[in-house]
Amino acid sequence: MSTFQAPKGTYDLLPPRSATFLAVREAISGPLRNSGYGYVETPGFENVELFSRGVGESTDIVSKEMYTLTTKGGDQLALRPEGTASVLRAALQGNLHKAGLLPVKLWYSGSYYRYERQQAGRYRHFSQVGAEAIGSEDPALDAELIILADQAYRTLGLRNFRVLLNSLGDKECRPVYREALQTFLRGLDLDAETVRRAEINPLRVLDDKREEVQKQLVGAPMLRDYLCDACKAYHEEVRALVTAAGVAFEDDEKLVRGLDYYTRTTFEFVHDGLGSQSAVGGGGRYDGLSEMIGGPSLPSVGWALGVDRTVLALEAEGVTLDIPAATSVFGVALGEEARRVLFGKVTELRRAGIAADFAFGGKGLKGAMKDANRSGARFAAVLGERDLAEGVVQLKDMQSGEQGPVALTDLVDVLRSRLA
Ligand code: HAM
């Protein structure tokens, strides 16, 4: 072991588990790539203000959890704690939002950073795959995203997840509700921290996990009763479209989410096998975010699914993904000249698109065959001095154990047809 360890709250992704992470990213992005979403990649850090304005000063993410730094040039930057503000910034900067091209549909995959208290499923460096549909107010887009996330999880084989759905209203009806809720909260017996939260961000109080708080919240005004007609109709349409697609959801009027930019539709995917960090993904509509960061009005909706927690959810359900072996053919050579020739054949196989590996390090037959086994390769190609003299290579089917000579010159063609 070296003197150094991965920093607190982080972990390394190592084989073989890392293959599952790749497969999860692939499975989540697959339905998006298939539905008109284009790939976007943004820097790992941004101007701090993008997040303080976008995600919100009063959120935990901005007030407590951002990794901020001042560059030698004096710029105030933050490691990105989430993807939505960055992706919208990039779309605006790249002028993707011209009329006629809306909605702009983008997907992304990357690392995010939050200085959180470490616990199972909660890390300081984690990974998300996300999607944003920018510049269109259409309930079918909200529905599309919920349906695609459900499809991704089902493709992976997850079953014990639930979809929670809510509407947070818009700039017409939410302030009226906020006021009513605040008045109610002021009459309660709450601790100083919660009283302060009630003043800055009263809706977050609804989300409080403590039972003594939840008890006092009985009888609190509910947003559902304050939604304006437009928000109500919009929400009903989202619900109808998701239902028609056969995706079950639960109405959760206390689902507020931890980012300030949400309007109308909000949703979360929760998994019941994960303990307290049960949200495997979440998202919603953010109709005002573009204007908050200095852009034009661009009503948008999106989600991000946590890759780390999705892997934990798979493990909790005992689902193992069917990940094909990375290597199809493993070359084992005995003797100097045979090594040279077989290494050349392995290169040829790779150039022909056949996944091949080689016994490095001058191991003897026994050790090299162990490597071949471990690689999961379907075939081992064994080349000894005598084979070489005869111009053949011994091809062993690692599943059946059958073995036989193949002319060296035919090796690529033979393997191509046997692997097909
Ligand atoms: P979020 O709910 O903050 O939303 O994060 C989405 C998902 O990322 C969570 O459900 C969780 O699976 C994962 N995640 C978040 N924090 C951590 C952590 N510390 N450790 C492990 N996993 C974590 C957003 O980030 C929004 N940008 C989603 C969105 C996109 N809304 C609209 N568009």
Short mmCIF file of C-alpha atoms in Angstrom, two decimals, residues 59 67 167 248 390:
data_model
loop_
_atom_site.label_atom_id
_atom_site.label_comp_id
_atom_site.label_asym_id
_atom_site.label_seq_id
_atom_site.Cartn_x
_atom_site.Cartn_y
_atom_site.Cartn_z
CA THR A 59 -29.57 25.52 -0.54
CA TYR A 67 -15.69 23.04 -3.22
CA SER A 167 -45.74 19.97 -8.79
CA ALA A 248 -46.47 3.76 -12.00
CA GLU A 390 4.77 -26.53 -38.41
#
